[in-house]
PDB file of N, CA and C in Angstrom:
ATOM      1  N   MET A  20      59.653 -14.723 142.193  1.00  0.00           N
ATOM      2  CA  MET A  20      60.854 -14.347 141.490  1.00  0.00           C
ATOM      3  C   MET A  20      61.711 -13.516 142.442  1.00  0.00           C
ATOM      4  N   PRO A  21      62.986 -13.821 142.585  1.00  0.00           N
ATOM      5  CA  PRO A  21      63.844 -13.046 143.489  1.00  0.00           C
ATOM      6  C   PRO A  21      64.082 -11.629 142.952  1.00  0.00           C
ATOM      7  N   PRO A  22      64.256 -10.666 143.847  1.00  0.00           N
ATOM      8  CA  PRO A  22      64.432  -9.277 143.409  1.00  0.00           C
ATOM      9  C   PRO A  22      65.698  -9.046 142.588  1.00  0.00           C
ATOM     10  N   THR A  23      66.675  -9.936 142.705  1.00  0.00           N
ATOM     11  CA  THR A  23      67.931  -9.743 141.975  1.00  0.00           C
ATOM     12  C   THR A  23      67.947 -10.453 140.630  1.00  0.00           C
ATOM     13  N   ALA A  24      66.858 -11.118 140.266  1.00  0.00           N
ATOM     14  CA  ALA A  24      66.815 -11.857 138.998  1.00  0.00           C
ATOM     15  C   ALA A  24      66.843 -10.875 137.832  1.00  0.00           C
ATOM     16  N   ILE A  25      67.571 -11.235 136.790  1.00  0.00           N
ATOM     17  CA  ILE A  25      67.644 -10.365 135.620  1.00  0.00           C
ATOM     18  C   ILE A  25      66.777 -10.878 134.470  1.00  0.00           C
ATOM     19  N   ILE A  26      66.309 -12.123 134.580  1.00  0.00           N
ATOM     20  CA  ILE A  26      65.413 -12.697 133.574  1.00  0.00           C
ATOM     21  C   ILE A  26      64.219 -13.301 134.299  1.00  0.00           C
ATOM     22  N   CYS A  27      63.016 -12.978 133.816  1.00  0.00           N
ATOM     23  CA  CYS A  27      61.799 -13.509 134.420  1.00  0.00           C
ATOM     24  C   CYS A  27      61.669 -14.992 134.085  1.00  0.00           C
ATOM     25  N   PRO A  28      61.500 -15.855 135.116  1.00  0.00           N
ATOM     26  CA  PRO A  28      61.376 -17.281 134.828  1.00  0.00           C
ATOM     27  C   PRO A  28      60.057 -17.633 134.145  1.00  0.00           C
ATOM     28  N   GLY A  29      59.047 -16.779 134.272  1.00  0.00           N
ATOM     29  CA  GLY A  29      57.747 -17.078 133.675  1.00  0.00           C
ATOM     30  C   GLY A  29      57.671 -16.708 132.200  1.00  0.00           C
ATOM     31  N   CYS A  30      58.084 -15.480 131.863  1.00  0.00           N
ATOM     32  CA  CYS A  30      57.913 -15.015 130.481  1.00  0.00           C
ATOM     33  C   CYS A  30      59.233 -14.854 129.742  1.00  0.00           C
ATOM     34  N   GLY A  31      60.352 -14.845 130.458  1.00  0.00           N
ATOM     35  CA  GLY A  31      61.651 -14.713 129.814  1.00  0.00           C
ATOM     36  C   GLY A  31      62.080 -13.275 129.563  1.00  0.00           C
ATOM     37  N   TYR A  32      61.348 -12.310 130.152  1.00  0.00           N
ATOM     38  CA  TYR A  32      61.718 -10.896 129.958  1.00  0.00           C
ATOM     39  C   TYR A  32      63.094 -10.645 130.550  1.00  0.00           C
ATOM     40  N   ASP A  33      63.940 -10.003 129.759  1.00  0.00           N
ATOM     41  CA  ASP A  33      65.299  -9.684 130.190  1.00  0.00           C
ATOM     42  C   ASP A  33      65.297  -8.260 130.751  1.00  0.00           C
ATOM     43  N   PHE A  34      65.382  -8.143 132.084  1.00  0.00           N
ATOM     44  CA  PHE A  34      65.385  -6.834 132.723  1.00  0.00           C
ATOM     45  C   PHE A  34      66.717  -6.135 132.465  1.00  0.00           C
ATOM     46  N   PRO A  35      66.667  -4.853 132.081  1.00  0.00           N
ATOM     47  CA  PRO A  35      67.921  -4.140 131.838  1.00  0.00           C
ATOM     48  C   PRO A  35      68.667  -3.910 133.150  1.00  0.00           C
ATOM     49  N   ASN A  36      69.973  -3.921 133.057  1.00  0.00           N
ATOM     50  CA  ASN A  36      70.816  -3.646 134.212  1.00  0.00           C
ATOM     51  C   ASN A  36      70.622  -2.174 134.587  1.00  0.00           C
ATOM     52  N   VAL A  37      70.331  -1.909 135.837  1.00  0.00           N
ATOM     53  CA  VAL A  37      70.033  -0.550 136.284  1.00  0.00           C
ATOM     54  C   VAL A  37      71.220   0.370 136.060  1.00  0.00           C
ATOM     55  N   SER A  38      72.422  -0.063 136.334  1.00  0.00           N
ATOM     56  CA  SER A  38      73.585   0.809 136.172  1.00  0.00           C
ATOM     57  C   SER A  38      73.836   1.117 134.705  1.00  0.00           C
ATOM     58  N   GLN A  39      73.565   0.168 133.803  1.00  0.00           N
ATOM     59  CA  GLN A  39      73.759   0.420 132.380  1.00  0.00           C
ATOM     60  C   GLN A  39      72.707   1.388 131.850  1.00  0.00           C
ATOM     61  N   SER A  40      71.460   1.224 132.243  1.00  0.00           N
ATOM     62  CA  SER A  40      70.405   2.109 131.740  1.00  0.00           C
ATOM     63  C   SER A  40      70.551   3.509 132.313  1.00  0.00           C
ATOM     64  N   HIS A  41      71.026   3.643 133.555  1.00  0.00           N
ATOM     65  CA  HIS A  41      71.233   4.960 134.151  1.00  0.00           C
ATOM     66  C   HIS A  41      72.409   5.670 133.491  1.00  0.00           C
ATOM     67  N   ALA A  42      73.464   4.946 133.202  1.00  0.00           N
ATOM     68  CA  ALA A  42      74.624   5.552 132.549  1.00  0.00           C
ATOM     69  C   ALA A  42      74.266   6.002 131.139  1.00  0.00           C
ATOM     70  N   ALA A  43      73.429   5.266 130.455  1.00  0.00           N
ATOM     71  CA  ALA A  43      73.036   5.639 129.098  1.00  0.00           C
ATOM     72  C   ALA A  43      72.164   6.886 129.095  1.00  0.00           C
ATOM     73  N   SER A  44      71.390   7.112 130.161  1.00  0.00           N
ATOM     74  CA  SER A  44      70.511   8.274 130.200  1.00  0.00           C
ATOM     75  C   SER A  44      71.258   9.560 130.540  1.00  0.00           C
ATOM     76  N   ASN A  45      72.495   9.493 130.986  1.00  0.00           N
ATOM     77  CA  ASN A  45      73.269  10.675 131.342  1.00  0.00           C
ATOM     78  C   ASN A  45      74.173  11.128 130.208  1.00  0.00           C
ATOM     79  N   LYS A  46      73.713  10.987 128.979  1.00  0.00           N
ATOM     80  CA  LYS A  46      74.487  11.416 127.826  1.00  0.00           C
ATOM     81  C   LYS A  46      73.678  12.436 127.056  1.00  0.00           C
ATOM     82  N   GLY A  47      74.343  13.197 126.232  1.00  0.00           N
ATOM     83  CA  GLY A  47      73.663  14.172 125.401  1.00  0.00           C
ATOM     84  C   GLY A  47      73.818  15.578 125.942  1.00  0.00           C
ATOM     85  N   PHE A  48      73.158  16.506 125.259  1.00  0.00           N
ATOM     86  CA  PHE A  48      73.303  17.924 125.592  1.00  0.00           C
ATOM     87  C   PHE A  48      72.840  18.253 127.005  1.00  0.00           C
ATOM     88  N   ALA A  49      71.804  17.590 127.483  1.00  0.00           N
ATOM     89  CA  ALA A  49      71.240  17.914 128.795  1.00  0.00           C
ATOM     90  C   ALA A  49      72.240  17.707 129.928  1.00  0.00           C
ATOM     91  N   TYR A  50      73.255  16.896 129.708  1.00  0.00           N
ATOM     92  CA  TYR A  50      74.251  16.621 130.748  1.00  0.00           C
ATOM     93  C   TYR A  50      75.629  17.154 130.364  1.00  0.00           C
ATOM     94  N   SER A  51      75.696  18.033 129.384  1.00  0.00           N
ATOM     95  CA  SER A  51      76.974  18.577 128.933  1.00  0.00           C
ATOM     96  C   SER A  51      77.390  19.774 129.796  1.00  0.00           C
ATOM     97  N   PRO A  52      78.655  20.164 129.730  1.00  0.00           N
ATOM     98  CA  PRO A  52      79.104  21.354 130.470  1.00  0.00           C
ATOM     99  C   PRO A  52      78.386  22.627 130.013  1.00  0.00           C
ATOM    100  N   LEU A  53      78.018  22.698 128.729  1.00  0.00           N
ATOM    101  CA  LEU A  53      77.288  23.864 128.243  1.00  0.00           C
ATOM    102  C   LEU A  53      75.918  23.966 128.901  1.00  0.00           C
ATOM    103  N   ALA A  54      75.290  22.824 129.140  1.00  0.00           N
ATOM    104  CA  ALA A  54      73.995  22.825 129.829  1.00  0.00           C
ATOM    105  C   ALA A  54      74.164  23.284 131.283  1.00  0.00           C
ATOM    106  N   ASP A  55      75.263  22.917 131.919  1.00  0.00           N
ATOM    107  CA  ASP A  55      75.525  23.370 133.290  1.00  0.00           C
ATOM    108  C   ASP A  55      75.680  24.887 133.344  1.00  0.00           C
ATOM    109  N   VAL A  56      76.417  25.436 132.389  1.00  0.00           N
ATOM    110  CA  VAL A  56      76.589  26.891 132.326  1.00  0.00           C
ATOM    111  C   VAL A  56      75.248  27.568 132.058  1.00  0.00           C
ATOM    112  N   SER A  57      74.460  26.982 131.184  1.00  0.00           N
ATOM    113  CA  SER A  57      73.143  27.528 130.877  1.00  0.00           C
ATOM    114  C   SER A  57      72.251  27.556 132.117  1.00  0.00           C
ATOM    115  N   LEU A  58      72.308  26.505 132.929  1.00  0.00           N
ATOM    116  CA  LEU A  58      71.517  26.484 134.162  1.00  0.00           C
ATOM    117  C   LEU A  58      71.962  27.566 135.141  1.00  0.00           C
ATOM    118  N   ILE A  59      73.253  27.772 135.249  1.00  0.00           N
ATOM    119  CA  ILE A  59      73.762  28.799 136.166  1.00  0.00           C
ATOM    120  C   ILE A  59      73.321  30.185 135.713  1.00  0.00           C
ATOM    121  N   VAL A  60      73.462  30.461 134.410  1.00  0.00           N
ATOM    122  CA  VAL A  60      73.054  31.761 133.874  1.00  0.00           C
ATOM    123  C   VAL A  60      71.542  31.946 134.033  1.00  0.00           C
ATOM    124  N   SER A  61      70.784  30.896 133.768  1.00  0.00           N
ATOM    125  CA  SER A  61      69.326  30.969 133.897  1.00  0.00           C
ATOM    126  C   SER A  61      68.900  31.187 135.341  1.00  0.00           C
ATOM    127  N   THR A  62      69.638  30.621 136.276  1.00  0.00           N
ATOM    128  CA  THR A  62      69.336  30.829 137.692  1.00  0.00           C
ATOM    129  C   THR A  62      69.489  32.298 138.060  1.00  0.00           C
ATOM    130  N   PHE A  63      70.578  32.912 137.618  1.00  0.00           N
ATOM    131  CA  PHE A  63      70.781  34.334 137.896  1.00  0.00           C
ATOM    132  C   PHE A  63      69.727  35.191 137.190  1.00  0.00           C
ATOM    133  N   ALA A  64      69.373  34.827 135.966  1.00  0.00           N
ATOM    134  CA  ALA A  64      68.352  35.579 135.232  1.00  0.00           C
ATOM    135  C   ALA A  64      67.001  35.489 135.938  1.00  0.00           C
ATOM    136  N   ALA A  65      66.651  34.314 136.440  1.00  0.00           N
ATOM    137  CA  ALA A  65      65.379  34.161 137.148  1.00  0.00           C
ATOM    138  C   ALA A  65      65.385  34.960 138.456  1.00  0.00           C
ATOM    139  N   ALA A  66      66.521  34.973 139.147  1.00  0.00           N
ATOM    140  CA  ALA A  66      66.618  35.756 140.382  1.00  0.00           C
ATOM    141  C   ALA A  66      66.482  37.252 140.086  1.00  0.00           C
ATOM    142  N   LEU A  67      67.146  37.711 139.029  1.00  0.00           N
ATOM    143  CA  LEU A  67      67.018  39.120 138.645  1.00  0.00           C
ATOM    144  C   LEU A  67      65.591  39.439 138.197  1.00  0.00           C
ATOM    145  N   GLY A  68      64.941  38.480 137.547  1.00  0.00           N
ATOM    146  CA  GLY A  68      63.547  38.671 137.149  1.00  0.00           C
ATOM    147  C   GLY A  68      62.623  38.823 138.348  1.00  0.00           C
ATOM    148  N   CYS A  69      62.884  38.055 139.408  1.00  0.00           N
ATOM    149  CA  CYS A  69      62.092  38.191 140.642  1.00  0.00           C
ATOM    150  C   CYS A  69      62.265  39.577 141.242  1.00  0.00           C
ATOM    151  N   ILE A  70      63.507  40.033 141.304  1.00  0.00           N
ATOM    152  CA  ILE A  70      63.785  41.358 141.868  1.00  0.00           C
ATOM    153  C   ILE A  70      63.152  42.450 141.014  1.00  0.00           C
ATOM    154  N   ALA A  71      63.285  42.324 139.690  1.00  0.00           N
ATOM    155  CA  ALA A  71      62.714  43.326 138.792  1.00  0.00           C
ATOM    156  C   ALA A  71      61.191  43.347 138.892  1.00  0.00           C
ATOM    157  N   SER A  72      60.574  42.190 139.039  1.00  0.00           N
ATOM    158  CA  SER A  72      59.113  42.133 139.182  1.00  0.00           C
ATOM    159  C   SER A  72      58.652  42.830 140.454  1.00  0.00           C
ATOM    160  N   LEU A  73      59.371  42.600 141.549  1.00  0.00           N
ATOM    161  CA  LEU A  73      59.021  43.278 142.803  1.00  0.00           C
ATOM    162  C   LEU A  73      59.197  44.791 142.674  1.00  0.00           C
ATOM    163  N   TYR A  74      60.262  45.196 142.017  1.00  0.00           N
ATOM    164  CA  TYR A  74      60.525  46.624 141.809  1.00  0.00           C
ATOM    165  C   TYR A  74      59.414  47.262 140.978  1.00  0.00           C
ATOM    166  N   MET A  75      59.056  46.607 139.867  1.00  0.00           N
ATOM    167  CA  MET A  75      58.004  47.149 139.006  1.00  0.00           C
ATOM    168  C   MET A  75      56.643  47.139 139.702  1.00  0.00           C
ATOM    169  N   MET A  76      56.419  46.136 140.558  1.00  0.00           N
ATOM    170  CA  MET A  76      55.176  46.090 141.312  1.00  0.00           C
ATOM    171  C   MET A  76      55.068  47.316 142.212  1.00  0.00           C
ATOM    172  N   ALA A  77      56.147  47.671 142.877  1.00  0.00           N
ATOM    173  CA  ALA A  77      56.144  48.844 143.751  1.00  0.00           C
ATOM    174  C   ALA A  77      55.980  50.133 142.945  1.00  0.00           C
ATOM    175  N   ILE A  78      56.681  50.228 141.814  1.00  0.00           N
ATOM    176  CA  ILE A  78      56.574  51.422 140.966  1.00  0.00           C
ATOM    177  C   ILE A  78      55.124  51.616 140.500  1.00  0.00           C
ATOM    178  N   LYS A  79      54.517  50.547 140.013  1.00  0.00           N
ATOM    179  CA  LYS A  79      53.142  50.636 139.509  1.00  0.00           C
ATOM    180  C   LYS A  79      52.151  50.913 140.639  1.00  0.00           C
ATOM    181  N   PHE A  80      52.397  50.362 141.802  1.00  0.00           N
ATOM    182  CA  PHE A  80      51.503  50.600 142.936  1.00  0.00           C
ATOM    183  C   PHE A  80      51.512  52.066 143.344  1.00  0.00           C
ATOM    184  N   PHE A  81      52.711  52.633 143.469  1.00  0.00           N
ATOM    185  CA  PHE A  81      52.814  54.025 143.920  1.00  0.00           C
ATOM    186  C   PHE A  81      52.453  55.025 142.832  1.00  0.00           C
ATOM    187  N   SER A  82      52.458  54.593 141.565  1.00  0.00           N
ATOM    188  CA  SER A  82      52.038  55.502 140.500  1.00  0.00           C
ATOM    189  C   SER A  82      50.525  55.425 140.260  1.00  0.00           C
ATOM    190  N   GLY A  83      49.826  54.524 140.954  1.00  0.00           N
ATOM    191  CA  GLY A  83      48.379  54.440 140.858  1.00  0.00           C
ATOM    192  C   GLY A  83      47.871  53.418 139.854  1.00  0.00           C
ATOM    193  N   ASP A  84      48.731  52.696 139.202  1.00  0.00           N
ATOM    194  CA  ASP A  84      48.320  51.672 138.234  1.00  0.00           C
ATOM    195  C   ASP A  84      48.104  50.363 138.992  1.00  0.00           C
ATOM    196  N   LEU A  85      46.940  50.265 139.644  1.00  0.00           N
ATOM    197  CA  LEU A  85      46.687  49.146 140.547  1.00  0.00           C
ATOM    198  C   LEU A  85      46.499  47.815 139.823  1.00  0.00           C
ATOM    199  N   PHE A  86      45.958  47.834 138.604  1.00  0.00           N
ATOM    200  CA  PHE A  86      45.801  46.578 137.873  1.00  0.00           C
ATOM    201  C   PHE A  86      47.158  45.912 137.647  1.00  0.00           C
ATOM    202  N   ASN A  87      48.095  46.668 137.126  1.00  0.00           N
ATOM    203  CA  ASN A  87      49.429  46.101 136.894  1.00  0.00           C
ATOM    204  C   ASN A  87      50.128  45.766 138.206  1.00  0.00           C
ATOM    205  N   ALA A  88      49.924  46.586 139.223  1.00  0.00           N
ATOM    206  CA  ALA A  88      50.592  46.360 140.505  1.00  0.00           C
ATOM    207  C   ALA A  88      50.063  45.135 141.231  1.00  0.00           C
ATOM    208  N   LEU A  89      48.767  44.856 141.090  1.00  0.00           N
ATOM    209  CA  LEU A  89      48.165  43.774 141.863  1.00  0.00           C
ATOM    210  C   LEU A  89      47.836  42.523 141.048  1.00  0.00           C
ATOM    211  N   VAL A  90      47.970  42.594 139.714  1.00  0.00           N
ATOM    212  CA  VAL A  90      47.652  41.435 138.878  1.00  0.00           C
ATOM    213  C   VAL A  90      48.854  41.022 138.021  1.00  0.00           C
ATOM    214  N   PHE A  91      49.268  41.906 137.138  1.00  0.00           N
ATOM    215  CA  PHE A  91      50.297  41.544 136.157  1.00  0.00           C
ATOM    216  C   PHE A  91      51.652  41.243 136.792  1.00  0.00           C
ATOM    217  N   TRP A  92      52.164  42.158 137.584  1.00  0.00           N
ATOM    218  CA  TRP A  92      53.514  41.969 138.139  1.00  0.00           C
ATOM    219  C   TRP A  92      53.592  40.866 139.189  1.00  0.00           C
ATOM    220  N   PRO A  93      52.556  40.634 140.011  1.00  0.00           N
ATOM    221  CA  PRO A  93      52.629  39.448 140.880  1.00  0.00           C
ATOM    222  C   PRO A  93      52.669  38.138 140.091  1.00  0.00           C
ATOM    223  N   ILE A  94      51.923  38.072 138.980  1.00  0.00           N
ATOM    224  CA  ILE A  94      51.989  36.869 138.141  1.00  0.00           C
ATOM    225  C   ILE A  94      53.393  36.694 137.582  1.00  0.00           C
ATOM    226  N   ALA A  95      53.974  37.791 137.099  1.00  0.00           N
ATOM    227  CA  ALA A  95      55.343  37.732 136.574  1.00  0.00           C
ATOM    228  C   ALA A  95      56.330  37.306 137.663  1.00  0.00           C
ATOM    229  N   PHE A  96      56.125  37.807 138.875  1.00  0.00           N
ATOM    230  CA  PHE A  96      57.016  37.437 139.981  1.00  0.00           C
ATOM    231  C   PHE A  96      56.943  35.943 140.274  1.00  0.00           C
ATOM    232  N   PHE A  97      55.730  35.402 140.374  1.00  0.00           N
ATOM    233  CA  PHE A  97      55.605  33.987 140.717  1.00  0.00           C
ATOM    234  C   PHE A  97      56.079  33.071 139.594  1.00  0.00           C
ATOM    235  N   LEU A  98      55.933  33.495 138.350  1.00  0.00           N
ATOM    236  CA  LEU A  98      56.497  32.710 137.248  1.00  0.00           C
ATOM    237  C   LEU A  98      58.024  32.666 137.330  1.00  0.00           C
ATOM    238  N   GLN A  99      58.624  33.814 137.592  1.00  0.00           N
ATOM    239  CA  GLN A  99      60.087  33.868 137.735  1.00  0.00           C
ATOM    240  C   GLN A  99      60.539  33.069 138.952  1.00  0.00           C
ATOM    241  N   LEU A 100      59.790  33.172 140.038  1.00  0.00           N
ATOM    242  CA  LEU A 100      60.134  32.428 141.247  1.00  0.00           C
ATOM    243  C   LEU A 100      60.041  30.924 141.004  1.00  0.00           C
ATOM    244  N   GLY A 101      59.017  30.497 140.276  1.00  0.00           N
ATOM    245  CA  GLY A 101      58.884  29.083 139.936  1.00  0.00           C
ATOM    246  C   GLY A 101      60.058  28.592 139.106  1.00  0.00           C
ATOM    247  N   MET A 102      60.476  29.382 138.130  1.00  0.00           N
ATOM    248  CA  MET A 102      61.635  28.988 137.320  1.00  0.00           C
ATOM    249  C   MET A 102      62.896  28.939 138.169  1.00  0.00           C
ATOM    250  N   LEU A 103      63.041  29.891 139.082  1.00  0.00           N
ATOM    251  CA  LEU A 103      64.208  29.896 139.963  1.00  0.00           C
ATOM    252  C   LEU A 103      64.257  28.628 140.807  1.00  0.00           C
ATOM    253  N   VAL A 104      63.118  28.223 141.351  1.00  0.00           N
ATOM    254  CA  VAL A 104      63.070  27.001 142.154  1.00  0.00           C
ATOM    255  C   VAL A 104      63.430  25.779 141.313  1.00  0.00           C
ATOM    256  N   VAL A 105      62.904  25.706 140.100  1.00  0.00           N
ATOM    257  CA  VAL A 105      63.219  24.573 139.221  1.00  0.00           C
ATOM    258  C   VAL A 105      64.708  24.543 138.902  1.00  0.00           C
ATOM    259  N   PHE A 106      65.268  25.692 138.548  1.00  0.00           N
ATOM    260  CA  PHE A 106      66.701  25.738 138.212  1.00  0.00           C
ATOM    261  C   PHE A 106      67.559  25.323 139.407  1.00  0.00           C
ATOM    262  N   LEU A 107      67.190  25.758 140.594  1.00  0.00           N
ATOM    263  CA  LEU A 107      67.966  25.401 141.780  1.00  0.00           C
ATOM    264  C   LEU A 107      67.843  23.907 142.108  1.00  0.00           C
ATOM    265  N   ARG A 108      66.663  23.339 141.927  1.00  0.00           N
ATOM    266  CA  ARG A 108      66.479  21.915 142.211  1.00  0.00           C
ATOM    267  C   ARG A 108      67.220  21.044 141.209  1.00  0.00           C
ATOM    268  N   VAL A 109      67.277  21.457 139.970  1.00  0.00           N
ATOM    269  CA  VAL A 109      67.943  20.672 138.931  1.00  0.00           C
ATOM    270  C   VAL A 109      69.453  20.655 139.163  1.00  0.00           C
ATOM    271  N   GLN A 110      69.988  21.723 139.743  1.00  0.00           N
ATOM    272  CA  GLN A 110      71.441  21.845 139.918  1.00  0.00           C
ATOM    273  C   GLN A 110      71.999  21.069 141.095  1.00  0.00           C
ATOM    274  N   LYS A 111      71.182  20.443 141.891  1.00  0.00           N
ATOM    275  CA  LYS A 111      71.599  19.699 143.094  1.00  0.00           C
ATOM    276  C   LYS A 111      73.084  19.566 143.181  1.00  0.00           C
TER     277      LYS A 111
END
């Protein structure tokens, strides 16, 4: 079967047009201007969360609360960092 065929000669399957199916998937709230604004705001919030986590990690470390300094706040930092990376990749 040639790669450009839109109907399978064996079974008769009608392959959807790639441009039509891609255009249909770019509709709805996920592709709206409000979603774009939400991604931008979320990116800044995740960046501020990373900074705040590092700050709290230092505060807890120097105050002697080693459990929070070495366990809780690093986990919070990496979660925020992961969200920041996702938000930045989605915004291409």
